[in-house]
Coordinates of N, CA and C in Angstrom, one line a residue:
M20 N -17.6 80.4 -67.7 CA -18.9 80.9 -67.5 C -19.5 80.4 -66.2
K21 N -20.0 81.3 -65.4 CA -20.6 80.9 -64.1 C -22.1 80.9 -64.2
V22 N -22.8 79.9 -63.6 CA -24.2 79.9 -63.6 C -24.6 79.8 -62.1
Y23 N -25.8 80.1 -61.8 CA -26.3 80.1 -60.4 C -27.1 78.8 -60.1
A24 N -26.9 78.3 -58.9 CA -27.6 77.1 -58.4 C -27.6 77.2 -56.9
P25 N -28.6 76.5 -56.3 CA -28.5 76.4 -54.9 C -27.3 75.6 -54.4
K26 N -26.8 75.9 -53.2 CA -25.6 75.2 -52.7 C -25.9 73.7 -52.6
S27 N -27.1 73.3 -52.4 CA -27.4 71.9 -52.3 C -27.2 71.2 -53.6
Y28 N -27.4 71.9 -54.7 CA -27.1 71.3 -56.0 C -25.6 71.2 -56.2
W29 N -24.9 72.2 -55.9 CA -23.4 72.1 -56.1 C -22.8 71.0 -55.3
N30 N -23.4 70.8 -54.1 CA -22.8 69.8 -53.2 C -23.4 68.4 -53.4
A31 N -24.3 68.2 -54.3 CA -25.0 66.9 -54.5 C -24.0 66.0 -55.4
S32 N -24.2 64.7 -55.1 CA -23.4 63.8 -55.9 C -24.1 63.6 -57.3
P33 N -23.3 63.1 -58.2 CA -23.9 62.8 -59.6 C -25.1 61.9 -59.5
E34 N -25.1 61.0 -58.5 CA -26.3 60.1 -58.4 C -27.5 60.8 -57.9
E35 N -27.3 61.8 -56.9 CA -28.4 62.6 -56.4 C -29.0 63.4 -57.5
I36 N -28.1 64.0 -58.3 CA -28.6 64.9 -59.4 C -29.4 64.1 -60.4
A37 N -28.8 62.9 -60.8 CA -29.5 62.0 -61.8 C -30.9 61.6 -61.2
A38 N -31.0 61.3 -59.9 CA -32.3 60.9 -59.4 C -33.3 62.0 -59.3
T39 N -32.9 63.2 -59.3 CA -33.8 64.4 -59.2 C -34.0 65.1 -60.5
C40 N -33.1 65.1 -61.4 CA -33.1 65.9 -62.6 C -33.3 65.0 -63.8
N41 N -34.3 65.4 -64.6 CA -34.6 64.6 -65.8 C -34.1 65.3 -67.1
G42 N -33.4 66.4 -66.9 CA -32.9 67.1 -68.1 C -33.9 68.0 -68.7
C43 N -33.8 68.1 -70.0 CA -34.7 69.0 -70.8 C -36.1 68.4 -71.0
G44 N -37.1 69.2 -70.7 CA -38.5 68.8 -70.9 C -39.1 68.4 -69.6
A45 N -40.4 68.2 -69.7 CA -41.1 67.8 -68.5 C -41.1 66.3 -68.3
E46 N -40.9 65.9 -67.0 CA -40.9 64.4 -66.8 C -42.2 63.8 -67.2
G47 N -42.1 62.8 -68.0 CA -43.4 62.2 -68.5 C -44.2 63.0 -69.5
G48 N -43.6 64.1 -69.9 CA -44.3 65.0 -70.8 C -43.5 65.3 -72.1
I49 N -43.6 66.6 -72.5 CA -42.9 67.0 -73.7 C -41.4 66.9 -73.5
K50 N -40.8 66.3 -74.5 CA -39.3 66.2 -74.5 C -38.8 67.4 -75.3
V51 N -37.7 68.0 -74.7 CA -37.1 69.1 -75.3 C -35.6 68.7 -75.6
P52 N -35.1 69.2 -76.7 CA -33.7 68.8 -77.0 C -32.7 69.4 -76.0
D53 N -31.6 68.6 -75.7 CA -30.6 69.1 -74.8 C -29.7 70.2 -75.4
K54 N -29.9 70.5 -76.7 CA -29.1 71.5 -77.3 C -30.0 72.5 -78.1
V55 N -29.6 73.7 -78.1 CA -30.4 74.7 -78.9 C -29.4 75.3 -79.9
W56 N -29.7 75.0 -81.2 CA -28.8 75.4 -82.3 C -27.4 74.9 -82.0
G57 N -27.2 73.7 -81.5 CA -25.9 73.1 -81.3 C -25.3 73.4 -79.9
L58 N -25.9 74.2 -79.1 CA -25.3 74.6 -77.8 C -26.0 73.7 -76.7
D59 N -25.1 73.0 -75.9 CA -25.7 72.2 -74.8 C -26.2 73.1 -73.7
I60 N -27.4 72.9 -73.3 CA -28.1 73.7 -72.3 C -28.7 72.8 -71.2
K61 N -28.3 71.6 -71.2 CA -28.9 70.6 -70.3 C -28.6 71.0 -68.8
H62 N -27.5 71.6 -68.5 CA -27.2 72.0 -67.1 C -28.2 73.0 -66.6
C63 N -28.7 73.9 -67.5 CA -29.7 74.9 -67.1 C -31.0 74.2 -66.7
F64 N -31.4 73.1 -67.4 CA -32.6 72.4 -67.1 C -32.4 71.6 -65.8
Q65 N -31.2 71.0 -65.6 CA -30.9 70.2 -64.4 C -31.0 71.1 -63.1
I66 N -30.5 72.3 -63.2 CA -30.5 73.2 -62.1 C -32.0 73.6 -61.8
H67 N -32.8 73.8 -62.9 CA -34.2 74.2 -62.7 C -34.9 73.0 -62.1
D68 N -34.7 71.8 -62.6 CA -35.3 70.6 -62.0 C -35.0 70.5 -60.5
W69 N -33.8 70.7 -60.1 CA -33.4 70.6 -58.7 C -34.1 71.7 -57.9
M70 N -34.2 72.9 -58.4 CA -34.9 73.9 -57.7 C -36.4 73.6 -57.6
F71 N -37.0 73.1 -58.6 CA -38.4 72.7 -58.6 C -38.6 71.6 -57.5
K72 N -37.7 70.6 -57.4 CA -37.9 69.6 -56.4 C -37.7 70.1 -55.0
H73 N -36.8 71.0 -54.8 CA -36.5 71.4 -53.4 C -37.2 72.7 -53.0
G74 N -37.9 73.4 -53.9 CA -38.6 74.6 -53.5 C -39.8 74.3 -52.7
I75 N -40.2 75.2 -51.8 CA -41.3 75.0 -50.9 C -42.3 76.1 -50.9
T76 N -42.0 77.3 -51.5 CA -42.9 78.4 -51.5 C -43.2 78.8 -52.9
Y77 N -44.3 79.6 -53.1 CA -44.6 80.2 -54.4 C -43.4 81.1 -54.9
A78 N -42.8 81.8 -54.0 CA -41.6 82.6 -54.4 C -40.5 81.8 -54.9
D79 N -40.3 80.6 -54.3 CA -39.3 79.6 -54.8 C -39.6 79.2 -56.3
F80 N -40.9 79.0 -56.6 CA -41.3 78.7 -58.0 C -40.9 79.8 -58.9
V81 N -41.3 81.1 -58.6 CA -40.9 82.2 -59.4 C -39.4 82.4 -59.5
F82 N -38.7 82.2 -58.4 CA -37.3 82.4 -58.4 C -36.6 81.3 -59.2
A83 N -37.1 80.1 -59.2 CA -36.5 79.0 -60.0 C -36.6 79.3 -61.4
N84 N -37.7 79.8 -61.8 CA -37.9 80.2 -63.2 C -37.1 81.4 -63.7
A85 N -36.9 82.3 -62.8 CA -36.0 83.5 -63.0 C -34.6 83.0 -63.2
V86 N -34.1 82.1 -62.3 CA -32.8 81.6 -62.4 C -32.6 80.8 -63.7
F87 N -33.7 80.1 -64.1 CA -33.6 79.3 -65.3 C -33.3 80.2 -66.5
I88 N -34.1 81.3 -66.7 CA -33.9 82.1 -67.8 C -32.5 82.9 -67.7
M89 N -32.1 83.2 -66.5 CA -30.8 83.8 -66.3 C -29.7 82.9 -66.7
N90 N -29.8 81.6 -66.2 CA -28.7 80.7 -66.6 C -28.7 80.4 -68.1
L91 N -29.9 80.3 -68.7 CA -29.9 80.1 -70.2 C -29.3 81.3 -70.9
T92 N -29.6 82.5 -70.4 CA -29.0 83.7 -71.0 C -27.5 83.8 -70.9
I93 N -27.0 83.5 -69.6 CA -25.6 83.5 -69.4 C -24.9 82.5 -70.3
T94 N -25.4 81.3 -70.4 CA -24.8 80.3 -71.2 C -24.8 80.6 -72.7
I95 N -25.9 81.1 -73.2 CA -26.1 81.5 -74.6 C -25.1 82.6 -74.9
I96 N -25.1 83.7 -74.2 CA -24.3 84.8 -74.5 C -22.8 84.5 -74.4
A97 N -22.4 83.7 -73.4 CA -21.0 83.3 -73.3 C -20.5 82.4 -74.4
Q98 N -21.4 81.6 -75.0 CA -21.0 80.6 -76.0 C -21.6 80.8 -77.4
S99 N -22.0 82.0 -77.7 CA -22.6 82.2 -79.0 C -22.0 83.4 -79.7
N100 N -22.0 83.4 -81.0 CA -21.5 84.6 -81.7 C -22.7 85.5 -82.0
K101 N -22.5 86.6 -82.6 CA -23.6 87.6 -82.7 C -24.7 87.1 -83.7
W102 N -24.4 86.1 -84.5 CA -25.4 85.6 -85.4 C -26.3 84.5 -84.8
L103 N -25.7 83.7 -83.9 CA -26.5 82.6 -83.3 C -27.2 83.1 -82.1
A104 N -26.7 84.0 -81.3 CA -27.3 84.4 -80.0 C -28.8 84.8 -80.1
P105 N -29.2 85.6 -81.1 CA -30.6 86.0 -81.2 C -31.5 84.8 -81.3
F106 N -31.1 83.8 -82.2 CA -31.9 82.6 -82.4 C -32.0 81.8 -81.1
R107 N -30.9 81.6 -80.5 CA -30.8 80.8 -79.3 C -31.6 81.5 -78.1
L108 N -31.5 82.8 -78.0 CA -32.2 83.5 -77.0 C -33.7 83.5 -77.2
T109 N -34.2 83.5 -78.5 CA -35.6 83.4 -78.8 C -36.1 82.0 -78.3
I110 N -35.4 81.0 -78.5 CA -35.9 79.6 -78.1 C -35.8 79.6 -76.5
A111 N -34.8 80.1 -75.9 CA -34.7 80.2 -74.5 C -35.9 80.9 -73.8
T112 N -36.3 82.0 -74.5 CA -37.5 82.7 -74.0 C -38.7 81.8 -74.0
K113 N -38.9 81.1 -75.1 CA -40.0 80.2 -75.2 C -40.0 79.1 -74.1
Y114 N -38.8 78.6 -73.8 CA -38.7 77.6 -72.7 C -39.1 78.2 -71.4
F115 N -38.6 79.5 -71.1 CA -39.0 80.2 -69.9 C -40.5 80.4 -69.8
L116 N -41.1 80.9 -70.9 CA -42.5 81.1 -70.8 C -43.3 79.8 -70.6
A117 N -42.8 78.7 -71.1 CA -43.5 77.4 -70.9 C -43.4 77.0 -69.5
V118 N -42.3 77.1 -68.8 CA -42.2 76.7 -67.4 C -42.9 77.7 -66.5
Q119 N -42.9 78.9 -66.9 CA -43.6 79.9 -66.0 C -45.1 79.7 -66.1
T120 N -45.6 79.5 -67.3 CA -47.1 79.4 -67.4 C -47.6 78.0 -67.3
L121 N -46.9 76.9 -67.7 CA -47.4 75.6 -67.6 C -46.8 74.7 -66.5
G122 N -45.7 75.2 -65.9 CA -45.0 74.4 -64.9 C -45.5 74.4 -63.5
V123 N -46.5 75.2 -63.2 CA -46.9 75.4 -61.8 C -47.5 74.1 -61.3
D124 N -48.2 73.3 -62.1 CA -48.7 72.0 -61.6 C -47.5 71.0 -61.3
A125 N -46.5 71.0 -62.1 CA -45.3 70.2 -61.9 C -44.6 70.6 -60.6
Y126 N -44.5 71.9 -60.4 CA -43.8 72.4 -59.2 C -44.5 71.9 -57.9
W127 N -45.8 72.0 -57.9 CA -46.6 71.6 -56.7 C -46.8 70.1 -56.5
K128 N -46.4 69.3 -57.5 CA -46.6 67.9 -57.4 C -45.9 67.3 -56.2
D129 N -46.6 66.6 -55.4 CA -46.1 65.9 -54.2 C -45.8 67.0 -53.1
K130 N -46.3 68.2 -53.2 CA -46.1 69.2 -52.2 C -47.4 69.8 -51.7
R131 N -47.4 70.4 -50.6 CA -48.5 71.2 -50.1 C -48.3 72.6 -50.6
R132 N -49.3 73.1 -51.2 CA -49.2 74.5 -51.8 C -48.9 75.5 -50.6
N133 N -48.0 76.4 -50.9 CA -47.6 77.4 -49.9 C -47.3 78.7 -50.7
D134 N -48.2 79.6 -50.6 CA -48.2 80.9 -51.3 C -47.3 82.0 -50.7
M135 N -46.5 81.6 -49.8 CA -45.6 82.6 -49.2 C -44.6 83.2 -50.2
M136 N -44.4 84.4 -50.1 CA -43.4 85.1 -51.0 C -42.1 85.2 -50.3
V137 N -41.5 84.1 -49.9 CA -40.2 84.0 -49.3 C -39.4 83.0 -50.1
I138 N -38.2 83.4 -50.5 CA -37.3 82.6 -51.2 C -36.4 81.8 -50.2
T139 N -36.5 80.5 -50.3 CA -35.8 79.7 -49.3 C -34.5 79.1 -49.8
Y140 N -34.2 79.3 -51.1 CA -32.9 78.8 -51.7 C -31.7 79.6 -51.1
V141 N -30.6 78.9 -50.9 CA -29.4 79.6 -50.6 C -28.4 79.1 -51.7
G142 N -27.9 80.0 -52.6 CA -27.1 79.6 -53.7 C -26.0 80.5 -54.0
E143 N -25.3 80.1 -55.1 CA -24.2 81.0 -55.5 C -23.8 80.7 -57.0
F144 N -23.1 81.6 -57.5 CA -22.6 81.4 -58.9 C -21.3 80.5 -58.8
R145 N -21.3 79.6 -59.7 CA -20.1 78.8 -59.9 C -19.9 78.4 -61.4
F146 N -18.7 78.0 -61.7 CA -18.5 77.5 -63.1 C -19.4 76.3 -63.3
K147 N -20.0 76.2 -64.5 CA -20.8 75.1 -64.8 C -20.2 73.8 -64.6
S148 N -20.9 72.9 -63.9 CA -20.4 71.6 -63.6 C -20.1 70.8 -64.9
T149 N -19.0 70.1 -65.0 CA -18.8 69.3 -66.2 C -19.1 67.8 -65.9
R150 N -19.8 67.6 -64.8 CA -20.2 66.2 -64.5 C -21.2 65.7 -65.5
A151 N -21.1 64.5 -65.9 CA -22.0 63.9 -66.8 C -23.1 63.3 -66.0
V152 N -24.3 63.8 -66.0 CA -25.4 63.2 -65.3 C -26.6 63.1 -66.2

């Protein structure tokens, strides 16, 4: 199963990823389980955290969230049977809605707001990293 991430994420060391990505849930806020109905989705959150840290425009914020729900969907569909997929996708949708509606302040933390509608990420689909971070 391939997921999308910026090239800078794919090229980062495990230490760089660990320093930037806090996994599921907001840093210092609500904690979210790394698994949804037994399926590990932490890599989707790590990619999202990376994109939040390195994004510089409002379009980057929107794109990071779109990539987040896409990666969740790819992961869930690839690794679920027809009975579990609907339940997992329902939870994934809630996670997406939370970051889209409540994540804007976290995105702009330590950044100067830039409302440009230009996506600055350069990325690609690759097989999910099996690195433990």
